[in-house]
Short mmCIF file of C-alpha atoms and ligand atoms in Angstrom, two decimals:
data_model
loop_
_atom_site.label_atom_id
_atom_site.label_comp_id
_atom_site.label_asym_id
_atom_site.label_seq_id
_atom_site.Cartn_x
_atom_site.Cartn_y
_atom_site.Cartn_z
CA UNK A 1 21.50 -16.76 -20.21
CA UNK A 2 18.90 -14.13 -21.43
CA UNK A 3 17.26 -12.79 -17.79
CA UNK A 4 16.11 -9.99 -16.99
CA UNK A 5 16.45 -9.66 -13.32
CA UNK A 6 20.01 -11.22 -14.04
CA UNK A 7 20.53 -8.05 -16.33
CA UNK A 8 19.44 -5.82 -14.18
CA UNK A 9 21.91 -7.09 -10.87
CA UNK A 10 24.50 -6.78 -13.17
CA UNK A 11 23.25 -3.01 -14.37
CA UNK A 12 23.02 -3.87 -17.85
CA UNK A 13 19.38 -2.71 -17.61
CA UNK A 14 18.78 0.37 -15.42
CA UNK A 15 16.44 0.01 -11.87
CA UNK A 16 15.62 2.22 -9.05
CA UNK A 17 17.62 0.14 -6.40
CA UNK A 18 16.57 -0.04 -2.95
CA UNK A 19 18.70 -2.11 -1.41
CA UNK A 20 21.73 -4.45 -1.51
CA UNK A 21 24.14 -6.69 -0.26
CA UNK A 22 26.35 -9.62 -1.12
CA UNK A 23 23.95 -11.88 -1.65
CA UNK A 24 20.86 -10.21 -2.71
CA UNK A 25 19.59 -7.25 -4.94
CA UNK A 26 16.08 -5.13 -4.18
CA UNK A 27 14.40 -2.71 -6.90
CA UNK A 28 11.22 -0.68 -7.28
CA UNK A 29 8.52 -2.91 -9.59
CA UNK A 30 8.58 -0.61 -12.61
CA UNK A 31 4.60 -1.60 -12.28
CA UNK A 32 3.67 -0.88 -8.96
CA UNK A 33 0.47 -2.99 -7.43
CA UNK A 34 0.31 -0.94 -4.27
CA UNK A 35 1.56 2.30 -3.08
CA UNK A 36 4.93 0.42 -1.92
CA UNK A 37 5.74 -2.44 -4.75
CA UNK A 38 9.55 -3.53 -4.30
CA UNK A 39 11.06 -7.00 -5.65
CA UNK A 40 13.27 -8.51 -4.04
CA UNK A 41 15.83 -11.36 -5.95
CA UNK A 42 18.97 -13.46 -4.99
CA UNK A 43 21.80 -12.38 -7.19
CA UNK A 44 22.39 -16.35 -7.96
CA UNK A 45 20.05 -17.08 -10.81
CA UNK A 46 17.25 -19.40 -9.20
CA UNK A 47 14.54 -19.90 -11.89
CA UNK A 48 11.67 -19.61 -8.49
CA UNK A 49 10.73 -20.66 -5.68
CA UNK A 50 10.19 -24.41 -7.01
CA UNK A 51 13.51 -24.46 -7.11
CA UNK A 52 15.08 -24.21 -3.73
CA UNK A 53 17.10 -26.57 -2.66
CA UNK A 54 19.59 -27.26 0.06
CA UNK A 55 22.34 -26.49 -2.08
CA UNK A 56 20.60 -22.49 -2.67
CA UNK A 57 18.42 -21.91 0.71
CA UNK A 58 21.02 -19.86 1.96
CA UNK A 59 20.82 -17.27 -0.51
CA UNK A 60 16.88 -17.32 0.36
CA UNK A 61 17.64 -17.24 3.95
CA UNK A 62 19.64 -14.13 3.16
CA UNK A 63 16.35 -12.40 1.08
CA UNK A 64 14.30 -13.10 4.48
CA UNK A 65 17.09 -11.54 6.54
CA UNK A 66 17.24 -8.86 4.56
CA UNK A 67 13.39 -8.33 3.50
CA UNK A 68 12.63 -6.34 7.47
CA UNK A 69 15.55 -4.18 6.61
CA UNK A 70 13.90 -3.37 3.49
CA UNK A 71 10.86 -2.95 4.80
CA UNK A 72 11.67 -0.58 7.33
CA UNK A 73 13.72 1.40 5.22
CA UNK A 74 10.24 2.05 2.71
CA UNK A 75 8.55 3.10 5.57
CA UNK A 76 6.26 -0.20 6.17
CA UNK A 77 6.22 -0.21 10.25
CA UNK A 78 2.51 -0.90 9.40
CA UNK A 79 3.03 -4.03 7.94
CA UNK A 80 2.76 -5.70 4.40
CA UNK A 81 2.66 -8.80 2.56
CA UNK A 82 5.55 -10.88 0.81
CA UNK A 83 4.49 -12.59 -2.33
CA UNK A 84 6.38 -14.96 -4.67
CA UNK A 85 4.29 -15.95 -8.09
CA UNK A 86 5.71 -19.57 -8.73
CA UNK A 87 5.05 -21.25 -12.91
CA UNK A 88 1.93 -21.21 -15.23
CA UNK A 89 -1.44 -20.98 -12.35
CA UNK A 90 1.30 -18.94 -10.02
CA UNK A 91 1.36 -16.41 -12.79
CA UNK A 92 4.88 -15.95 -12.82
CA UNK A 93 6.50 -14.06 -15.79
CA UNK A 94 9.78 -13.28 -14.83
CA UNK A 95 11.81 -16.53 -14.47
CA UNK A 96 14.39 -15.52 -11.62
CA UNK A 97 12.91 -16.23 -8.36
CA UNK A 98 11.64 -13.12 -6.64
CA UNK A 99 10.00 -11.69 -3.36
CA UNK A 100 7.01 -9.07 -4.20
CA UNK A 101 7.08 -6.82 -1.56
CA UNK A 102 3.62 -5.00 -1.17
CA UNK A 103 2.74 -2.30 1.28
CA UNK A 104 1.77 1.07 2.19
CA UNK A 105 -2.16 0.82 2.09
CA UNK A 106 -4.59 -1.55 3.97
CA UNK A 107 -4.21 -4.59 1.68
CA UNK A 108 -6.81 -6.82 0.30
CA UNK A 109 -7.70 -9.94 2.02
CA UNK A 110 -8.47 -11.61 -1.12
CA UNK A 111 -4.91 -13.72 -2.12
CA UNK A 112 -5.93 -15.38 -5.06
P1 AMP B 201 5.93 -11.94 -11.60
O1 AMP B 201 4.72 -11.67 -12.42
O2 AMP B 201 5.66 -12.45 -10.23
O3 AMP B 201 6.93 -12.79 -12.36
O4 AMP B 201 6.60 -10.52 -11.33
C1 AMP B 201 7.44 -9.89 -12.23
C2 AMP B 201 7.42 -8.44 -11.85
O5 AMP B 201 8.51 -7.81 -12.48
C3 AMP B 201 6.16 -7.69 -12.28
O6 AMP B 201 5.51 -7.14 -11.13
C4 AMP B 201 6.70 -6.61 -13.22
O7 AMP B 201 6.01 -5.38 -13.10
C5 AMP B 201 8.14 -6.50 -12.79
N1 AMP B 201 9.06 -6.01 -13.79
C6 AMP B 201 9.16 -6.42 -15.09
N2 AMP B 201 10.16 -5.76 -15.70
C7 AMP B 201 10.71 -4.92 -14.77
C8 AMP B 201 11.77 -3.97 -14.79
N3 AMP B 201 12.50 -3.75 -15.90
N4 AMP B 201 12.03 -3.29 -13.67
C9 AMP B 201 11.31 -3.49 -12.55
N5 AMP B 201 10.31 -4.39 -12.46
C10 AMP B 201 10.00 -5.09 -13.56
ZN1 ZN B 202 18.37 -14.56 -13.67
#
C-alpha cells in the first residue's frame, strides 16, 4: 500500500519522532500550524477516523492514552487542542488516520 504515514512508522521516510510505543507512532508536522504541531497515528493502517470500528478502537484508545504523555513531554501544561481532519469538507490529505496535536500559543476559537 503506497502511505505515507505507513512509510514513515516503518522509517522508510525520515521524521522527527516524538514519541512511541507498541501501538502508536508521534512525529513533528513537517508544516507546523502553531508553535507546537505534532501528529499523532496508530501504527495499524486506519484510512481515518470514519473508520473506527470495534474491531480497531483499541488502537485509538491507545493514541488517547498516550496523547497526555505526549503532551506533557512538549511542554503543553497550558493546554491545547486535538484535531483529526476526516474526507473531502474535513480537509483531510493524508489518508492514515491521525491526531493533530496543536499547542503552545493561545489558540483560536474559530474551529472551522
Ligand atoms: P491532514 O491535512 O489532516 O491530512 O494532515 C496531514 C498533515 O501531515 C499536514 O499537517 C502535513 O503538514 C503533514 N505532513 C505531510 N507530510 C509530512 C511529513 N513527511 N512529515 C511530517 N508531517 C507531514
Ligand atoms: Zn498507512
Amino acid at each position: 500500500m503506497d502511505c505515507l504515514f505507513c512509510a514513515i512508522i516503518n522509517g522508510e521516510i525520515p521524521s522527527k519522532k516524538v514519541y512511541e510505543d507498541d501501538s502508536c507512532y508521534a512525529f513533528l508536522d513537517i508544516n507546523p500550524q502553531a508553535p507546537v504541531h505534532c501528529l499523532v497515528v496508530p501504527k495499524t493502517h486506519i484510512a481515518s477516523a470514519d473508520e473506527i470500528d470495534e474491531q480497531n478502537a483499541q488502537a485509538v484508545a491507545a493514541i488517547f492514552t498516550a496523547i497526555p504523555k505526549i503532551a506533557d513531554q512538549l511542554g503543553l501544561q497550558n493546554g491545547y487542542r486535538v484535531v483529526s481532519n476526516i474526507g473531502e469538507d474535513g480537509c483531510q490529505s493524508v489518508k492514515h488516520l491521525h491526531f493533530h496535536i496543536l499547542g503552545g500559543k493561545k489558540l483560536s476559537e474559530n474551529m472551522a
